CSV table of C-alpha atoms in Angstrom, one decimal:
chain,number,residue,atom,x,y,z
Z,1,UNK,CA,-24.4,-7.4,-203.3
Z,2,UNK,CA,-26.2,-4.8,-201.2
Z,3,UNK,CA,-29.5,-3.3,-202.3
Z,4,UNK,CA,-31.1,0.0,-201.5
Z,5,UNK,CA,-33.9,0.0,-199.0
Z,6,UNK,CA,-36.4,0.8,-201.8
Z,7,UNK,CA,-35.1,-1.9,-204.1
Z,8,UNK,CA,-35.0,-4.5,-201.3
Z,9,UNK,CA,-38.6,-3.7,-200.4
Z,10,UNK,CA,-39.8,-4.2,-203.9
Z,11,UNK,CA,-38.0,-7.5,-204.2
Z,12,UNK,CA,-39.4,-8.7,-200.9
Z,13,UNK,CA,-42.9,-7.7,-201.9
Z,14,UNK,CA,-42.6,-9.7,-205.2
Z,15,UNK,CA,-41.3,-12.7,-203.4
Z,16,UNK,CA,-44.1,-12.6,-200.8
Z,17,UNK,CA,-46.6,-12.2,-203.6
Z,18,UNK,CA,-45.4,-15.6,-205.0
Z,19,UNK,CA,-46.2,-17.3,-201.7
Z,20,UNK,CA,-49.7,-16.3,-200.7
Z,21,UNK,CA,-50.5,-19.6,-198.9
Z,22,UNK,CA,-47.2,-19.8,-197.0
Z,23,UNK,CA,-47.4,-18.6,-193.4
Z,24,UNK,CA,-46.2,-14.9,-193.3
Z,25,UNK,CA,-43.3,-15.5,-190.9
Z,26,UNK,CA,-42.0,-18.4,-193.0
Z,27,UNK,CA,-42.5,-16.5,-196.3
Z,28,UNK,CA,-40.7,-13.4,-194.8
Z,29,UNK,CA,-37.7,-15.4,-193.6
Z,30,UNK,CA,-37.4,-17.1,-197.0
Z,31,UNK,CA,-37.7,-13.8,-198.9
Z,32,UNK,CA,-35.0,-12.3,-196.7
Z,33,UNK,CA,-32.7,-15.3,-197.3
Z,34,UNK,CA,-33.2,-15.0,-201.1
Z,35,UNK,CA,-32.4,-11.3,-201.1
Z,36,UNK,CA,-29.3,-11.8,-198.8
Z,37,UNK,CA,-28.0,-14.6,-200.9
Z,38,UNK,CA,-28.0,-17.1,-198.0
Z,39,UNK,CA,-30.5,-19.5,-199.5
Z,40,UNK,CA,-28.9,-22.4,-201.4
Z,41,UNK,CA,-30.8,-23.9,-204.3
Z,42,UNK,CA,-33.5,-22.5,-206.6
Z,43,UNK,CA,-37.2,-22.9,-206.6
Z,44,UNK,CA,-37.8,-22.8,-202.8
Z,45,UNK,CA,-40.5,-20.1,-202.8
Z,46,UNK,CA,-42.4,-22.0,-205.5
Z,47,UNK,CA,-42.1,-25.4,-203.8
Z,48,UNK,CA,-43.3,-23.9,-200.5
Z,49,UNK,CA,-46.3,-22.3,-202.2
Z,50,UNK,CA,-47.2,-25.6,-203.9
Z,51,UNK,CA,-46.9,-27.5,-200.6
Z,52,UNK,CA,-49.0,-25.1,-198.6
Z,53,UNK,CA,-51.5,-24.5,-201.4
Z,54,UNK,CA,-52.1,-28.3,-201.6
Z,55,UNK,CA,-52.7,-28.4,-197.8
Z,56,UNK,CA,-55.1,-25.4,-197.9
Z,57,UNK,CA,-57.1,-27.0,-200.7
Z,58,UNK,CA,-57.4,-30.2,-198.7
Z,59,UNK,CA,-58.2,-28.4,-195.5
Z,60,UNK,CA,-55.3,-29.8,-193.6
Z,61,UNK,CA,-52.6,-28.2,-191.4
Z,62,UNK,CA,-48.8,-28.7,-192.0
Z,63,UNK,CA,-48.7,-31.0,-188.9
Z,64,UNK,CA,-50.9,-33.5,-190.9
Z,65,UNK,CA,-49.0,-33.4,-194.2
Z,66,UNK,CA,-48.8,-36.6,-196.0
Z,67,UNK,CA,-46.2,-38.2,-198.4
Z,68,UNK,CA,-48.4,-37.1,-201.3
Z,69,UNK,CA,-48.2,-33.4,-200.1
Z,70,UNK,CA,-44.4,-33.6,-200.1
Z,71,UNK,CA,-44.4,-35.3,-203.5
Z,72,UNK,CA,-46.5,-32.5,-205.0
Z,73,UNK,CA,-44.0,-29.8,-203.9
Z,74,UNK,CA,-41.1,-31.0,-205.9
Z,75,UNK,CA,-40.7,-33.1,-209.1
Z,76,UNK,CA,-37.0,-33.8,-209.0
Z,77,UNK,CA,-34.5,-35.2,-206.4
Z,78,UNK,CA,-32.6,-31.9,-206.3
Z,79,UNK,CA,-35.9,-29.9,-205.9
Z,80,UNK,CA,-37.0,-32.3,-203.1
Z,81,UNK,CA,-33.8,-32.1,-201.2
Z,82,UNK,CA,-33.8,-28.3,-201.5
Z,83,UNK,CA,-37.4,-28.1,-200.4
Z,84,UNK,CA,-36.9,-30.4,-197.4
Z,85,UNK,CA,-33.8,-28.4,-196.3
Z,86,UNK,CA,-35.8,-25.2,-196.5
Z,87,UNK,CA,-38.6,-26.6,-194.3
Z,88,UNK,CA,-36.0,-27.8,-191.8
Z,89,UNK,CA,-34.5,-24.3,-191.7
Z,90,UNK,CA,-37.4,-22.0,-192.0
Z,91,UNK,CA,-40.4,-24.0,-190.6
Z,92,UNK,CA,-39.1,-26.7,-188.2
Z,93,UNK,CA,-42.7,-27.2,-186.9
Z,94,UNK,CA,-43.6,-29.2,-190.0
Z,95,UNK,CA,-43.0,-32.9,-189.4
Z,96,UNK,CA,-40.6,-34.3,-192.0
Z,97,UNK,CA,-41.1,-38.0,-191.2
Z,98,UNK,CA,-43.9,-38.4,-193.8
Z,99,UNK,CA,-41.4,-37.4,-196.4
Z,100,UNK,CA,-39.0,-40.3,-195.4
Z,101,UNK,CA,-40.5,-42.7,-198.0
Z,102,UNK,CA,-40.1,-40.1,-200.8
Z,103,UNK,CA,-36.5,-39.3,-199.8
Z,104,UNK,CA,-35.7,-43.0,-199.9
Z,105,UNK,CA,-37.3,-43.4,-203.3
Z,106,UNK,CA,-35.3,-40.5,-204.8
Z,107,UNK,CA,-32.1,-41.9,-203.3
Z,108,UNK,CA,-32.9,-45.3,-204.9
Z,109,UNK,CA,-33.5,-43.6,-208.2
Z,110,UNK,CA,-30.2,-41.8,-208.0
Z,111,UNK,CA,-28.3,-45.0,-207.1
Z,112,UNK,CA,-30.0,-47.0,-209.8
Z,113,UNK,CA,-29.2,-44.4,-212.4
Z,114,UNK,CA,-25.6,-43.5,-211.6
Z,115,UNK,CA,-24.2,-46.2,-209.3
Z,116,UNK,CA,-25.4,-49.2,-211.2
Z,117,UNK,CA,-22.7,-51.9,-211.4
Z,118,UNK,CA,-22.5,-54.6,-214.0
Z,119,UNK,CA,-24.4,-57.7,-212.9
Z,120,UNK,CA,-22.2,-60.6,-212.0
Z,121,UNK,CA,-23.2,-64.2,-212.1
Z,122,UNK,CA,-23.5,-65.4,-208.6
Z,123,UNK,CA,-21.7,-68.6,-207.7
Z,124,UNK,CA,-23.9,-70.9,-205.5
Z,125,UNK,CA,-22.2,-71.9,-202.3
Z,126,UNK,CA,-24.6,-74.8,-201.7
Z,127,UNK,CA,-22.9,-78.2,-201.5
Z,128,UNK,CA,-25.6,-80.3,-199.9
Z,129,UNK,CA,-27.4,-82.8,-202.1
Z,130,UNK,CA,-31.2,-82.5,-202.2
Z,131,UNK,CA,-33.2,-85.4,-200.7
Z,132,UNK,CA,-34.1,-86.8,-204.2
Z,133,UNK,CA,-30.3,-87.5,-204.6
Z,134,UNK,CA,-29.9,-89.2,-201.2
Z,135,UNK,CA,-29.5,-93.0,-200.7
Z,136,UNK,CA,-32.9,-94.7,-200.7
Z,137,UNK,CA,-32.9,-95.6,-197.0
Z,138,UNK,CA,-32.2,-91.9,-196.1
Z,139,UNK,CA,-34.8,-90.6,-198.5
Z,140,UNK,CA,-37.5,-93.0,-197.1
Z,141,UNK,CA,-36.8,-91.6,-193.6
Z,142,UNK,CA,-37.4,-88.0,-194.5
Z,143,UNK,CA,-41.1,-88.0,-193.5
Z,144,UNK,CA,-40.1,-88.9,-190.0
Z,145,UNK,CA,-39.0,-85.3,-189.5
Z,146,UNK,CA,-42.6,-84.2,-189.8
Z,147,UNK,CA,-44.1,-86.4,-187.0
Z,148,UNK,CA,-43.4,-87.5,-183.5
Z,149,UNK,CA,-41.1,-90.5,-183.2
Z,150,UNK,CA,-40.4,-92.5,-180.1
Z,151,UNK,CA,-37.1,-94.4,-179.8
Z,152,UNK,CA,-36.9,-96.1,-176.4
Z,153,UNK,CA,-37.0,-93.4,-173.7
Z,154,UNK,CA,-36.4,-90.6,-176.3
Z,155,UNK,CA,-39.2,-88.8,-178.1
Z,156,UNK,CA,-38.4,-86.8,-181.2
Z,157,UNK,CA,-40.8,-84.0,-181.9
Z,158,UNK,CA,-41.8,-82.8,-185.4
Z,159,UNK,CA,-39.4,-80.3,-186.9
Z,160,UNK,CA,-40.4,-77.1,-188.6
Z,161,UNK,CA,-39.0,-74.1,-190.4
Z,162,UNK,CA,-35.3,-73.4,-190.1
Z,163,UNK,CA,-34.6,-76.4,-187.8
Z,164,UNK,CA,-36.0,-78.8,-190.4
Z,165,UNK,CA,-34.1,-77.1,-193.2
Z,166,UNK,CA,-30.9,-77.3,-191.2
Z,167,UNK,CA,-31.2,-81.0,-190.6
Z,168,UNK,CA,-31.9,-81.6,-194.3
Z,169,UNK,CA,-28.8,-79.5,-195.2
Z,170,UNK,CA,-26.7,-81.5,-192.8
Z,171,UNK,CA,-27.8,-84.8,-194.1
Z,172,UNK,CA,-27.4,-83.5,-197.6
Z,173,UNK,CA,-23.8,-82.6,-196.8
Z,174,UNK,CA,-23.2,-86.1,-195.5
Z,175,UNK,CA,-24.5,-87.5,-198.8
Z,176,UNK,CA,-22.0,-85.2,-200.6
Z,177,UNK,CA,-19.2,-86.6,-198.4
Z,178,UNK,CA,-20.3,-90.1,-199.3
Z,179,UNK,CA,-20.2,-89.3,-203.0
Z,180,UNK,CA,-16.8,-87.5,-202.6
Z,181,UNK,CA,-15.4,-90.7,-201.0
Z,182,UNK,CA,-16.8,-92.8,-203.8
Z,183,UNK,CA,-15.0,-90.7,-206.4
Z,184,UNK,CA,-11.7,-91.6,-204.5
Z,185,UNK,CA,-12.4,-95.3,-204.5
Z,186,UNK,CA,-13.9,-95.5,-201.0
Z,187,UNK,CA,-17.4,-97.1,-201.1
Z,188,UNK,CA,-19.7,-96.3,-198.2
Z,189,UNK,CA,-22.9,-98.2,-197.6
Z,190,UNK,CA,-26.3,-96.6,-197.0
Z,191,UNK,CA,-26.3,-97.3,-193.3
Z,192,UNK,CA,-24.7,-94.7,-191.0
Z,193,UNK,CA,-21.3,-96.3,-190.1
Z,194,UNK,CA,-17.9,-95.5,-188.5
Z,195,UNK,CA,-16.5,-95.1,-192.0
Z,196,UNK,CA,-19.2,-92.6,-192.9
Z,197,UNK,CA,-18.3,-90.6,-189.8
Z,198,UNK,CA,-14.7,-90.5,-190.7
Z,199,UNK,CA,-15.4,-89.5,-194.3
Z,200,UNK,CA,-17.7,-86.7,-193.1
Z,201,UNK,CA,-15.1,-85.4,-190.7
Z,202,UNK,CA,-12.4,-85.3,-193.4
Z,203,UNK,CA,-14.7,-83.8,-196.0
Z,204,UNK,CA,-16.0,-81.0,-193.8
Z,205,UNK,CA,-12.7,-80.0,-192.2
Z,206,UNK,CA,-10.2,-80.6,-194.9
Z,207,UNK,CA,-12.0,-80.5,-198.2
Z,208,UNK,CA,-14.6,-77.7,-197.3
Z,209,UNK,CA,-12.6,-76.0,-194.6
Z,210,UNK,CA,-15.7,-75.7,-192.4
Z,211,UNK,CA,-15.1,-74.5,-188.8
Z,212,UNK,CA,-15.1,-77.1,-186.0
Z,213,UNK,CA,-18.1,-75.5,-184.5
Z,214,UNK,CA,-20.2,-75.7,-187.7
Z,215,UNK,CA,-19.0,-79.3,-188.4
Z,216,UNK,CA,-20.1,-80.2,-184.9
Z,217,UNK,CA,-23.5,-78.8,-185.6
Z,218,UNK,CA,-23.7,-80.9,-188.8
Z,219,UNK,CA,-22.8,-84.0,-186.9
Z,220,UNK,CA,-25.4,-83.4,-184.2
Z,221,UNK,CA,-28.2,-82.8,-186.8
Z,222,UNK,CA,-27.1,-86.0,-188.6
Z,223,UNK,CA,-27.2,-87.9,-185.4
Z,224,UNK,CA,-30.8,-86.8,-184.7
Z,225,UNK,CA,-31.8,-87.9,-188.2
Z,226,UNK,CA,-30.1,-91.2,-187.9
Z,227,UNK,CA,-31.7,-92.0,-184.5
Z,228,UNK,CA,-35.1,-91.2,-185.8
Z,229,UNK,CA,-34.6,-93.4,-188.9
Z,230,UNK,CA,-32.8,-96.2,-187.0
Z,231,UNK,CA,-29.8,-95.9,-189.4
Z,232,UNK,CA,-27.3,-96.3,-186.5
Z,233,UNK,CA,-25.8,-99.4,-185.0
Z,234,UNK,CA,-23.9,-99.0,-181.7
Z,235,UNK,CA,-20.3,-98.6,-183.2
Z,236,UNK,CA,-21.6,-96.0,-185.6
Z,237,UNK,CA,-23.4,-94.1,-182.8
Z,238,UNK,CA,-20.3,-94.1,-180.7
Z,239,UNK,CA,-18.2,-92.9,-183.7
Z,240,UNK,CA,-20.5,-90.0,-184.5
Z,241,UNK,CA,-20.7,-89.0,-180.8
Z,242,UNK,CA,-16.9,-89.2,-180.4
Z,243,UNK,CA,-16.4,-87.0,-183.4
Z,244,UNK,CA,-19.0,-84.5,-182.2
Z,245,UNK,CA,-17.3,-84.3,-178.8
Z,246,UNK,CA,-13.9,-83.8,-180.4
Z,247,UNK,CA,-15.2,-81.0,-182.6
Z,248,UNK,CA,-16.9,-79.3,-179.7
Z,249,UNK,CA,-13.7,-79.3,-177.7
Z,250,UNK,CA,-11.7,-77.9,-180.6
Z,251,UNK,CA,-14.3,-75.2,-181.2
Z,252,UNK,CA,-14.2,-74.2,-177.5
Z,253,UNK,CA,-10.5,-73.6,-177.8
Z,254,UNK,CA,-10.8,-71.5,-180.9
Z,255,UNK,CA,-13.8,-69.3,-180.2
Z,256,UNK,CA,-14.9,-67.7,-176.9
Z,257,UNK,CA,-17.9,-69.3,-175.4
Z,258,UNK,CA,-21.1,-67.8,-174.1
Z,259,UNK,CA,-19.7,-67.4,-170.6
Z,260,UNK,CA,-16.5,-65.7,-171.8
Z,261,UNK,CA,-18.5,-63.2,-173.9
Z,262,UNK,CA,-20.8,-62.5,-171.0
Z,263,UNK,CA,-17.9,-61.9,-168.6
Z,264,UNK,CA,-16.3,-59.6,-171.2
Z,265,UNK,CA,-19.5,-57.6,-171.5
Z,266,UNK,CA,-20.0,-57.5,-167.7
Z,267,UNK,CA,-16.5,-56.0,-167.1
Z,268,UNK,CA,-17.7,-52.7,-168.7
Z,269,UNK,CA,-21.5,-52.9,-169.0
Z,270,UNK,CA,-24.7,-54.3,-167.5
Z,271,UNK,CA,-28.3,-54.5,-168.6
Z,272,UNK,CA,-28.9,-50.9,-167.5
Z,273,UNK,CA,-26.3,-49.7,-170.1
Z,274,UNK,CA,-28.4,-51.3,-172.9
Z,275,UNK,CA,-31.3,-49.2,-171.7
Z,276,UNK,CA,-29.1,-46.1,-171.4
Z,277,UNK,CA,-28.1,-46.7,-175.0
Z,278,UNK,CA,-31.7,-46.9,-176.0
Z,279,UNK,CA,-32.3,-43.4,-174.5
Z,280,UNK,CA,-29.2,-42.1,-176.1
Z,281,UNK,CA,-30.2,-43.2,-179.6
Z,282,UNK,CA,-33.8,-41.9,-179.1
Z,283,UNK,CA,-32.3,-38.5,-178.2
Z,284,UNK,CA,-29.9,-38.6,-181.1
Z,285,UNK,CA,-32.9,-39.2,-183.5
Z,286,UNK,CA,-34.5,-36.0,-182.3
Z,287,UNK,CA,-31.5,-34.0,-183.4
Z,288,UNK,CA,-31.6,-35.5,-186.9
Z,289,UNK,CA,-33.8,-34.2,-189.8
Z,290,UNK,CA,-37.1,-36.0,-189.7
Z,291,UNK,CA,-36.9,-37.6,-193.1
Z,292,UNK,CA,-33.4,-38.8,-192.8
Z,293,UNK,CA,-32.3,-42.5,-192.7
Z,294,UNK,CA,-30.2,-41.7,-189.7
Z,295,UNK,CA,-33.2,-40.6,-187.6
Z,296,UNK,CA,-35.1,-43.7,-188.7
Z,297,UNK,CA,-32.3,-46.0,-187.7
Z,298,UNK,CA,-31.6,-44.3,-184.4
Z,299,UNK,CA,-35.3,-44.7,-183.4
Z,300,UNK,CA,-35.3,-48.3,-184.5
Z,301,UNK,CA,-32.1,-49.0,-182.5
Z,302,UNK,CA,-33.7,-47.5,-179.4
Z,303,UNK,CA,-36.7,-49.7,-179.8
Z,304,UNK,CA,-34.7,-52.9,-180.4
Z,305,UNK,CA,-32.5,-52.3,-177.3
Z,306,UNK,CA,-35.5,-51.6,-175.1
Z,307,UNK,CA,-37.5,-54.7,-176.3
Z,308,UNK,CA,-34.5,-57.0,-176.0
Z,309,UNK,CA,-34.3,-56.2,-172.3
Z,310,UNK,CA,-38.0,-55.6,-171.5
Z,311,UNK,CA,-39.5,-58.6,-173.4
Z,312,UNK,CA,-36.5,-61.0,-173.3
Z,313,UNK,CA,-37.6,-62.2,-176.8
Z,314,UNK,CA,-35.7,-64.1,-179.3
Z,315,UNK,CA,-34.4,-61.9,-182.1
Z,316,UNK,CA,-36.2,-63.9,-184.7
Z,317,UNK,CA,-39.5,-63.2,-183.0
Z,318,UNK,CA,-38.7,-59.6,-182.5
Z,319,UNK,CA,-37.8,-59.2,-186.2
Z,320,UNK,CA,-41.3,-60.5,-187.2
Z,321,UNK,CA,-43.5,-58.4,-184.8
Z,322,UNK,CA,-46.3,-56.7,-186.6
Z,323,UNK,CA,-48.2,-53.7,-185.3
Z,324,UNK,CA,-51.7,-54.7,-184.3
Z,325,UNK,CA,-50.9,-58.4,-184.4
Z,326,UNK,CA,-48.0,-59.6,-182.2
Z,327,UNK,CA,-47.6,-56.2,-180.6
Z,328,UNK,CA,-50.5,-53.9,-179.9
Z,329,UNK,CA,-51.1,-50.4,-178.5
Z,330,UNK,CA,-54.1,-50.3,-176.2
Z,331,UNK,CA,-56.6,-47.5,-175.9
Z,332,UNK,CA,-54.9,-46.6,-172.6
Z,333,UNK,CA,-51.6,-46.0,-174.4
Z,334,UNK,CA,-49.9,-49.2,-173.2
Z,335,UNK,CA,-48.0,-51.5,-175.6
Z,336,UNK,CA,-48.5,-55.2,-175.2
Z,337,UNK,CA,-47.0,-58.4,-176.6
Z,338,UNK,CA,-49.1,-61.4,-177.5
Z,339,UNK,CA,-47.6,-63.9,-180.0
Z,340,UNK,CA,-46.7,-67.4,-180.7
Z,341,UNK,CA,-42.9,-68.1,-180.7
Z,342,UNK,CA,-41.4,-69.4,-183.9
Z,343,UNK,CA,-39.1,-71.8,-182.2
Z,344,UNK,CA,-41.4,-73.4,-179.7
Z,345,UNK,CA,-44.8,-72.5,-181.1
Z,346,UNK,CA,-45.8,-71.6,-177.6
Z,347,UNK,CA,-47.9,-68.5,-176.8
Z,348,UNK,CA,-46.1,-65.8,-174.9
Z,349,UNK,CA,-47.9,-63.0,-173.0
Z,350,UNK,CA,-46.1,-60.8,-170.5
Z,351,UNK,CA,-48.7,-58.0,-170.2
Z,352,UNK,CA,-48.0,-54.4,-170.7
Z,353,UNK,CA,-44.5,-53.3,-171.5
Z,354,UNK,CA,-42.8,-50.7,-169.4
Z,355,UNK,CA,-43.9,-47.1,-169.9
Z,356,UNK,CA,-40.2,-46.4,-170.8
Z,357,UNK,CA,-40.4,-48.9,-173.7
Z,358,UNK,CA,-43.8,-47.6,-174.7
Z,359,UNK,CA,-42.5,-44.0,-175.0
Z,360,UNK,CA,-39.7,-45.3,-177.3
Z,361,UNK,CA,-42.2,-47.2,-179.4
Z,362,UNK,CA,-44.4,-44.1,-179.7
Z,363,UNK,CA,-41.5,-42.1,-180.9
Z,364,UNK,CA,-40.5,-44.8,-183.4
Z,365,UNK,CA,-44.0,-44.9,-184.8
Z,366,UNK,CA,-44.5,-41.1,-184.9
Z,367,UNK,CA,-41.2,-40.1,-186.3
Z,368,UNK,CA,-41.2,-36.3,-185.7
Z,369,UNK,CA,-45.0,-36.1,-186.0
Z,370,UNK,CA,-46.9,-34.5,-183.0
Z,371,UNK,CA,-47.9,-36.9,-180.2
Z,372,UNK,CA,-51.6,-36.4,-180.8
Z,373,UNK,CA,-51.4,-38.3,-184.1
Z,374,UNK,CA,-50.3,-41.6,-182.4
Z,375,UNK,CA,-53.7,-43.3,-182.6
Z,376,UNK,CA,-54.1,-42.4,-186.4
Z,377,UNK,CA,-50.5,-43.5,-187.0
Z,378,UNK,CA,-51.0,-46.9,-185.3
Z,379,UNK,CA,-54.1,-47.4,-187.3
Z,380,UNK,CA,-52.3,-46.5,-190.5
Z,381,UNK,CA,-49.5,-49.0,-189.7
Z,382,UNK,CA,-51.8,-51.8,-188.8
Z,383,UNK,CA,-50.3,-55.1,-190.0
Z,384,UNK,CA,-46.9,-53.5,-190.8
Z,385,UNK,CA,-43.6,-54.9,-189.5
Z,386,UNK,CA,-42.7,-53.1,-186.2
Z,387,UNK,CA,-39.0,-52.4,-187.0
Z,388,UNK,CA,-39.3,-51.5,-190.7
Z,389,UNK,CA,-42.8,-49.8,-190.4
Z,390,UNK,CA,-43.4,-51.4,-193.8
Z,391,UNK,CA,-44.9,-54.7,-195.1
Z,392,UNK,CA,-41.4,-56.2,-195.5
Z,393,UNK,CA,-39.2,-57.0,-192.5
Z,394,UNK,CA,-35.5,-56.8,-191.9
Z,395,UNK,CA,-33.2,-59.8,-191.7
Z,396,UNK,CA,-33.7,-62.1,-188.8
Z,397,UNK,CA,-30.4,-61.1,-187.3
Z,398,UNK,CA,-30.9,-57.4,-187.6
Z,399,UNK,CA,-31.4,-56.9,-183.9
Z,400,UNK,CA,-28.1,-58.6,-183.1
Z,401,UNK,CA,-26.4,-56.5,-185.8
Z,402,UNK,CA,-27.5,-53.4,-184.0
Z,403,UNK,CA,-26.6,-54.7,-180.6
Z,404,UNK,CA,-23.1,-55.8,-181.7
Z,405,UNK,CA,-22.4,-52.3,-183.1
Z,406,UNK,CA,-22.8,-51.0,-179.5
Z,407,UNK,CA,-21.7,-53.8,-177.2
Z,408,UNK,CA,-20.3,-56.6,-179.2
Z,409,UNK,CA,-22.8,-59.2,-178.0
Z,410,UNK,CA,-25.7,-61.0,-179.7
Z,411,UNK,CA,-29.4,-60.6,-178.8
Z,412,UNK,CA,-29.4,-64.1,-177.4
Z,413,UNK,CA,-26.9,-63.3,-174.8
Z,414,UNK,CA,-29.2,-60.6,-173.4
Z,415,UNK,CA,-31.6,-63.5,-172.5
Z,416,UNK,CA,-28.8,-65.1,-170.6
Z,417,UNK,CA,-28.0,-61.9,-168.8
Z,418,UNK,CA,-31.6,-61.6,-167.8
Z,419,UNK,CA,-31.7,-65.1,-166.5
Z,420,UNK,CA,-28.6,-64.5,-164.4
Z,421,UNK,CA,-30.1,-61.3,-163.0
Z,422,UNK,CA,-33.3,-63.2,-162.1
Z,423,UNK,CA,-31.4,-66.0,-160.5
Z,424,UNK,CA,-29.4,-63.6,-158.4
Z,425,UNK,CA,-32.3,-61.4,-157.3
Z,426,UNK,CA,-35.1,-64.0,-157.1
Z,427,UNK,CA,-33.6,-67.5,-156.8
Z,428,UNK,CA,-37.0,-69.1,-156.4
Z,429,UNK,CA,-38.4,-67.5,-159.6
Z,430,UNK,CA,-37.6,-70.3,-162.0
Z,431,UNK,CA,-41.1,-70.1,-163.5
Z,432,UNK,CA,-40.6,-66.4,-164.2
Z,433,UNK,CA,-37.6,-67.3,-166.3
Z,434,UNK,CA,-39.6,-69.9,-168.2
Z,435,UNK,CA,-42.4,-67.4,-168.8
Z,436,UNK,CA,-40.2,-64.6,-169.9
Z,437,UNK,CA,-37.8,-66.5,-172.1
Z,438,UNK,CA,-40.5,-68.7,-173.6
Z,439,UNK,CA,-38.8,-72.1,-172.9
Z,440,UNK,CA,-40.9,-75.1,-173.8
Z,441,UNK,CA,-39.6,-77.3,-171.0
Z,442,UNK,CA,-40.2,-76.9,-167.2
Z,443,UNK,CA,-37.4,-76.3,-164.7
Z,444,UNK,CA,-36.4,-79.2,-162.4
Z,445,UNK,CA,-39.1,-80.5,-160.1
Z,446,UNK,CA,-41.1,-77.3,-159.9
Z,447,UNK,CA,-43.4,-78.4,-162.8
Z,448,UNK,CA,-46.3,-78.7,-160.4
Z,449,UNK,CA,-46.2,-75.1,-159.0
Z,450,UNK,CA,-49.6,-73.5,-159.0
Z,451,UNK,CA,-50.7,-70.6,-161.4
Z,452,UNK,CA,-50.6,-68.4,-158.3
Z,453,UNK,CA,-46.9,-69.2,-157.8
Z,454,UNK,CA,-46.2,-68.6,-161.4
Z,455,UNK,CA,-47.8,-65.1,-161.3
Z,456,UNK,CA,-45.9,-64.3,-158.1
Z,457,UNK,CA,-42.6,-65.3,-159.8
Z,458,UNK,CA,-43.2,-63.1,-162.8
Z,459,UNK,CA,-44.2,-60.2,-160.5
Z,460,UNK,CA,-40.9,-60.7,-158.6
Z,461,UNK,CA,-39.0,-60.5,-161.9
Z,462,UNK,CA,-40.7,-57.3,-162.9
Z,463,UNK,CA,-39.9,-55.8,-159.5
Z,464,UNK,CA,-36.3,-56.6,-160.0
Z,465,UNK,CA,-36.0,-55.2,-163.5
Z,466,UNK,CA,-37.8,-52.0,-162.5
Z,467,UNK,CA,-34.8,-51.2,-160.5
Z,468,UNK,CA,-32.9,-51.0,-163.8
Z,469,UNK,CA,-35.5,-48.8,-165.3
Z,470,UNK,CA,-35.3,-46.4,-162.4
Z,471,UNK,CA,-31.5,-46.2,-162.8
Z,472,UNK,CA,-32.0,-45.3,-166.5
Z,473,UNK,CA,-34.6,-42.5,-165.7
């Protein structure tokens, strides 16, 4: 519907009068859209006024708006979405990243209210018996997992975390197999025996339909436990070893191995493509609305890809990095890693990350905030998880999930690709591979190389990988 010039001027004046704290160019554009009927949703002028009035009262500029400022502008999910869309359209200079937490909370509220599903009782998939239900000889051996045990030439180190839990689960599954056999009239003694090996094989493959690869892992963990506790005699040891070898061979025929996956990846990609993808996702995030989940995920993906290549870290460690703890930003603007690896408990320090990686980390931390806020933002996030930018972290395998979406490989294979590149470019730099990958053992007879040689090897590696960074830029 068209309006006469006089009528339009009066309406525009009334609208502008309702937005005294809104910048005139923004208020004028909003008023024109309201009059022309091109502004969707109601309450935009009032929301903008509340937003800018709160900023003016606090003496802050729109570039420094906080989550609380966005929360004060709208009191409903519809109002919030309309207000954010109006800022994105009429005042794109306002960073929307601080509103991300508020947008997420409104979405959760909506899902909880309208998409709630009836709660279903969860069926436990655990089959392993707990140690208190194991045979007495097995139960007495459990403390041996927590200390160093020497058996002849072999030294078994204490187990921690997931490794210890995996061994207990495997032995618990073996205890279930023993009980399963007893229910069918087959009595198995407490010692690890050939009969126990056969029962375990049948129970895992036939009764539980476990894959050969997983069954082989179970057998290997049970072997380690049995050797620590001296529960094996020679025939039993040979039976378990033969079954493990058989399962490994069968698994190799069913699933592609590491080398096959790497060859498949290498036909179409190389390490540089992972860095190219990091750049692509960082640029895609810049085209998304600042408070959107898509922008947040794109920036996180860029950081994960860059760190997997730059730091060569295990995905479990990468998932746990905390800002100001395992990963820090120096006063000079460099990002550095300094942490103790979960698997080996060894310290890992590789110095400053590439400037390329540092820029992606800055963008991830800032969102769409201006660059001059980086120091305040890092201080604000001190102690927060790097990937989630929150106290809680993502799943351990989140980095691999992101990498598989793009390339179909796991984060661990990136470490293998880096080792291959280092071996090709610098065949004498075995120590560099040990330093970068965080291996706890030393390579071949070079254990007595000097610290100077170690430093030279790491420098040689960095020189090689910088070639990839130059290709990306």
